[in-house]
Coordinates of C-alpha atoms in Angstrom, one line a residue:
M997 CA 0.5 97.2 -92.0
D998 CA 2.2 94.3 -90.5
D999 CA 2.4 92.2 -93.7
L1000 CA 4.6 94.8 -95.5
R1001 CA 8.3 94.9 -96.0
V1002 CA 10.2 97.7 -97.8
H1003 CA 13.5 96.9 -99.2
A1004 CA 16.3 99.3 -100.3
L1005 CA 18.4 98.0 -103.3
E1006 CA 21.5 99.3 -105.2
G1007 CA 21.0 99.3 -108.8
V1008 CA 24.1 97.6 -109.5
M1009 CA 22.7 94.6 -107.7
L1010 CA 20.4 94.1 -110.7
C1011 CA 22.7 94.7 -113.6
I1012 CA 23.2 90.8 -114.1
P1013 CA 20.6 88.2 -114.4
E1014 CA 21.8 86.5 -111.1
G1015 CA 20.7 89.6 -109.2
Y1016 CA 16.9 89.0 -110.3
E1017 CA 17.3 85.2 -109.6
K1018 CA 18.4 86.4 -106.2
L1019 CA 15.8 88.8 -105.7
L1020 CA 13.2 86.3 -106.5
K1021 CA 14.5 83.8 -103.8
I1022 CA 14.4 86.7 -101.3
H1023 CA 10.8 87.6 -102.0
S1024 CA 9.7 83.7 -102.1
S1025 CA 11.3 83.4 -98.7
S1026 CA 9.8 86.4 -97.1
T1027 CA 6.8 86.2 -94.9
E1028 CA 5.1 89.5 -95.6
E1029 CA 2.3 89.4 -98.3
S1030 CA 3.6 92.7 -99.8
Q1031 CA 7.0 93.4 -100.7
V1032 CA 8.3 96.7 -101.9
Y1033 CA 11.6 97.1 -103.8
V1034 CA 13.3 100.7 -104.0
I1035 CA 15.8 100.5 -106.8
S1036 CA 18.6 103.2 -107.1
P1037 CA 20.0 104.4 -110.4
V1038 CA 23.0 102.7 -112.1
H1039 CA 26.2 105.1 -111.8
E1040 CA 28.8 102.8 -113.4
G1041 CA 29.3 99.8 -115.8
P1042 CA 27.9 99.2 -119.3
L1043 CA 24.2 99.9 -118.2
C1044 CA 25.2 103.4 -117.0
L1045 CA 23.8 106.3 -119.3
S1046 CA 25.5 109.2 -117.8
G1047 CA 28.7 108.7 -120.0
L1048 CA 26.5 109.2 -123.0
L1049 CA 25.9 112.8 -122.0
E1050 CA 29.6 113.6 -121.5
S1051 CA 30.4 112.2 -124.9
A1052 CA 27.6 114.4 -126.4
K1053 CA 28.9 117.5 -124.5
K1054 CA 32.5 117.0 -125.9
K1055 CA 31.0 116.2 -129.3
D1056 CA 32.8 112.7 -129.5
E1057 CA 31.9 110.7 -132.6
I1058 CA 32.1 107.6 -130.5
L1059 CA 28.6 108.8 -128.9
W1060 CA 26.3 107.2 -131.5
S1061 CA 27.9 103.7 -131.4
S1062 CA 28.0 103.8 -127.7
L1063 CA 24.3 104.7 -127.6
E1064 CA 23.7 101.7 -129.8
Q1065 CA 25.8 99.5 -127.6
S1066 CA 24.0 100.6 -124.4
Q1067 CA 20.6 100.0 -125.8
L1068 CA 21.8 96.3 -126.8
A1069 CA 23.1 95.8 -123.3
W1070 CA 19.6 96.6 -121.7
L1071 CA 17.8 94.5 -124.3
D1072 CA 20.3 91.8 -123.6
L1073 CA 19.7 91.8 -120.0
S1074 CA 16.1 91.4 -120.6
S1075 CA 16.7 88.6 -123.0
K1076 CA 18.8 86.7 -120.8
L1077 CA 16.0 86.5 -118.2
N1078 CA 13.8 85.0 -120.9
I1079 CA 11.3 87.9 -120.7
R1080 CA 9.0 87.5 -123.5
D1081 CA 6.9 90.8 -123.1
E1082 CA 7.4 92.8 -126.0
I1083 CA 6.1 95.7 -124.0
V1084 CA 9.4 95.6 -122.2
S1085 CA 11.7 95.9 -125.2
S1086 CA 9.4 98.3 -126.8
L1087 CA 9.6 100.7 -123.8
I1088 CA 13.3 100.4 -123.6
R1089 CA 13.6 101.2 -127.3
K1090 CA 11.3 104.3 -126.9
G1091 CA 13.5 105.6 -123.9
F1092 CA 16.5 105.3 -126.2
E1093 CA 14.8 107.3 -129.0
D1094 CA 13.9 110.0 -126.5
M1095 CA 17.6 110.0 -125.2
E1096 CA 18.8 110.5 -128.8
D1097 CA 16.8 113.6 -129.2
I1098 CA 18.2 115.0 -125.7
L1099 CA 21.8 114.0 -126.6
R1100 CA 21.6 116.0 -130.0
S1101 CA 20.4 119.0 -127.9
V1102 CA 23.5 118.5 -125.6
W1103 CA 25.7 118.0 -128.5
L1104 CA 24.6 121.5 -130.0
L1105 CA 24.4 123.4 -126.7
E1106 CA 27.7 121.8 -125.2
D1107 CA 26.0 121.8 -121.8
I1108 CA 24.3 119.3 -119.5
S1109 CA 21.6 120.5 -117.2
E1110 CA 20.9 119.3 -113.7
S1111 CA 17.5 117.9 -114.8
T1112 CA 19.0 116.2 -117.6
L1113 CA 21.5 114.3 -115.5
K1114 CA 18.8 113.2 -113.1
Y1115 CA 16.6 112.0 -115.9
F1116 CA 19.3 109.8 -117.5
A1117 CA 20.1 108.6 -114.0
S1118 CA 16.3 107.8 -113.2
L1119 CA 15.9 106.1 -116.4
T1120 CA 18.2 103.4 -115.4
S1121 CA 16.2 103.0 -112.1
Y1122 CA 13.1 102.7 -114.3
Y1123 CA 14.5 100.1 -116.7
L1124 CA 15.6 97.8 -113.7
A1125 CA 12.2 98.0 -112.3
L1126 CA 10.6 97.4 -115.5
I1127 CA 12.7 94.3 -116.1
A1128 CA 12.2 93.2 -112.4
S1129 CA 8.5 93.5 -112.6
A1130 CA 8.3 91.5 -115.9
Y1131 CA 10.6 88.8 -114.6
F1132 CA 8.4 88.4 -111.5
N1133 CA 5.3 88.4 -113.4
S1134 CA 6.8 85.6 -115.9
N1135 CA 7.5 83.6 -112.6
G1136 CA 3.9 83.8 -111.4
I1137 CA 4.3 86.6 -109.0
T1138 CA 2.0 89.7 -109.3
A1139 CA 4.3 92.8 -109.8
S1140 CA 3.8 96.4 -110.6
L1141 CA 5.6 99.6 -110.9
I1142 CA 5.3 103.1 -109.2
A1143 CA 7.3 106.3 -109.4
A1144 CA 9.0 107.2 -106.2
D1145 CA 7.3 110.5 -105.8
K1146 CA 3.9 108.8 -105.8
A1147 CA 5.2 105.9 -103.5
V1148 CA 6.4 107.9 -100.6
R1149 CA 2.8 109.2 -100.2
Q1150 CA 1.0 105.8 -100.2
K1151 CA -0.6 104.5 -97.2
S1152 CA -0.6 100.9 -98.4
F1153 CA 0.8 98.7 -101.1
T1154 CA -0.7 95.8 -103.1
R1155 CA -0.1 92.2 -102.5
G1156 CA 3.0 90.7 -104.3
A1157 CA 5.9 92.9 -105.5
T1158 CA 6.1 96.5 -106.2
F1159 CA 9.1 98.1 -107.7
I1160 CA 9.9 101.7 -107.1
Y1161 CA 11.9 103.7 -109.5
G1162 CA 13.0 107.2 -110.8
D1163 CA 14.2 110.3 -109.2
L1164 CA 14.4 109.0 -105.5
I1165 CA 13.7 111.1 -102.7
Q1166 CA 16.9 112.2 -100.7
P1167 CA 17.6 114.0 -97.3
K1168 CA 17.7 117.8 -97.4
I1169 CA 21.3 117.4 -96.1
K1170 CA 23.2 116.4 -99.5
V1171 CA 25.1 112.9 -99.1
L1172 CA 28.0 112.8 -101.5
S1173 CA 28.3 109.1 -102.2
H1174 CA 25.8 107.3 -104.2
E1175 CA 25.8 104.3 -101.8
G1176 CA 22.6 104.0 -99.8
E1177 CA 20.8 106.1 -102.5
S1178 CA 17.4 104.1 -102.1
E1179 CA 17.3 103.9 -98.3
Y1180 CA 15.6 107.4 -97.6
T1181 CA 12.8 106.8 -100.0
A1182 CA 12.5 103.2 -98.6
C1183 CA 12.4 104.7 -95.2
L1184 CA 9.5 107.2 -96.2
C1185 CA 7.6 104.4 -97.7
A1186 CA 7.8 102.2 -94.7
V1187 CA 6.8 105.1 -92.3
N1188 CA 3.7 106.1 -94.4
A1189 CA 2.6 102.6 -95.0
G1190 CA 3.7 101.2 -91.6
G1191 CA 6.0 98.4 -93.0
A1192 CA 9.1 96.9 -91.8
L1193 CA 12.6 97.8 -93.5
T1194 CA 15.7 96.0 -94.9
F1195 CA 18.6 97.7 -96.3
W1196 CA 20.7 95.5 -98.7
N1197 CA 24.6 96.3 -98.6
N1198 CA 26.5 95.5 -101.5
R1199 CA 29.9 95.4 -99.5
S1200 CA 29.8 93.4 -96.4
L1201 CA 28.2 92.9 -93.1
L1202 CA 29.2 94.7 -89.9
C1203 CA 31.4 92.6 -88.1
T1204 CA 33.6 93.0 -84.8
A1205 CA 36.7 93.3 -86.9
R1206 CA 37.5 93.0 -90.6
K1207 CA 37.1 89.4 -91.8
K1208 CA 40.3 89.9 -94.0
D1209 CA 42.3 90.5 -91.0
I1210 CA 40.5 88.4 -88.4
P1211 CA 38.7 85.3 -89.9
S1212 CA 37.1 84.6 -86.6
A1213 CA 35.3 88.0 -86.3
K1214 CA 31.7 87.8 -85.7
V1215 CA 28.7 89.6 -87.2
I1216 CA 27.3 92.4 -84.9
E1217 CA 23.7 91.3 -84.7
R1218 CA 22.2 94.5 -83.2
L1219 CA 22.9 98.2 -83.1
S1220 CA 21.0 101.3 -81.7
F1221 CA 20.4 104.1 -84.1
A1222 CA 23.0 106.1 -82.1
E1223 CA 25.6 103.4 -82.4
A1224 CA 25.0 103.0 -86.2
T1225 CA 25.5 106.8 -86.7
E1226 CA 28.7 106.9 -84.7
L1227 CA 30.0 103.8 -86.6
S1228 CA 29.0 105.2 -90.0
F1229 CA 31.4 108.2 -89.5
F1230 CA 34.4 105.9 -89.3
G1231 CA 33.6 104.2 -92.6
A1232 CA 31.5 101.1 -91.2
P1233 CA 29.5 99.5 -94.0
I1234 CA 26.1 100.7 -92.7
V1235 CA 23.6 103.1 -93.6
H1236 CA 24.4 106.9 -93.5
P1237 CA 22.7 108.5 -90.6
H1238 CA 20.8 111.0 -92.8
Y1239 CA 19.1 108.2 -94.5
F1240 CA 17.4 106.5 -91.5
I1241 CA 16.0 109.5 -89.9
P1242 CA 12.4 108.8 -90.8
A1243 CA 12.6 105.3 -89.5
Q1244 CA 14.4 106.4 -86.3
S1245 CA 11.5 109.1 -85.5
Q1246 CA 8.9 106.3 -85.9
G1247 CA 10.9 103.7 -84.0
I1248 CA 10.9 101.4 -87.0
P1249 CA 13.8 98.8 -86.7
I1250 CA 15.9 98.4 -89.8
E1251 CA 17.3 94.9 -90.9
L1252 CA 20.7 95.3 -92.6
K1253 CA 21.5 92.5 -94.9
F1254 CA 24.5 91.5 -97.2
W1255 CA 23.6 91.1 -100.9
G1256 CA 26.5 88.6 -101.3
D1257 CA 25.0 86.2 -99.0
I1258 CA 21.2 86.6 -98.8
T1259 CA 20.7 83.9 -96.2
S1260 CA 23.0 85.9 -93.7
K1261 CA 21.3 87.4 -90.5

């Protein structure tokens, strides 16, 4: 499918209104008719939800005010984007009602299961996708949502924007860092549907040297998968080799772009 591009995004990129405005520009400037955006969970900051679980486990009385503040933060993000869709705010509120029940159980048991941790993380991915979808629709772009476990099996995607959320698929070999969490799922989507790939980096582009040390350093425009693998082990700001195995096996090139400068090549 030559008119498909799959983007891997870090959830932190969409924690502020400017992130959605930037994403809309990316979409509008793309040539492919179908754009798929895989959004990873939020693991830090005011929109992160895992801290609520820790407070519940410790029976910290601040939990309930923190829960309220967290809900207000999510609703505020939607409000700042002028999203008038009441379904968005009602789904966010419903999610927090369900969270309160789970937090009460954690409070009583003083234990957090792995499935509960995954659920709270995937909920942030869902909220970001929900808000992004509503924002795109309000700007005249047809947008939809689909859970990651279903998305990776799809052979095609509809025109417009599709936002993928949830418990993202990860390689069998566990990668300790949360960075690049959306990239493996994006690879699987592109491989199955035959699309192009773009991985968005939230740190910097890969250059011949650190710009901080050598201002004249140039961006490295092309890398083989083997070169990318070798450089990643030395901490270069590119994808982890385990994330791009599906794309490598099918010979799908990956475009690496810097979120800080969406016009960069």
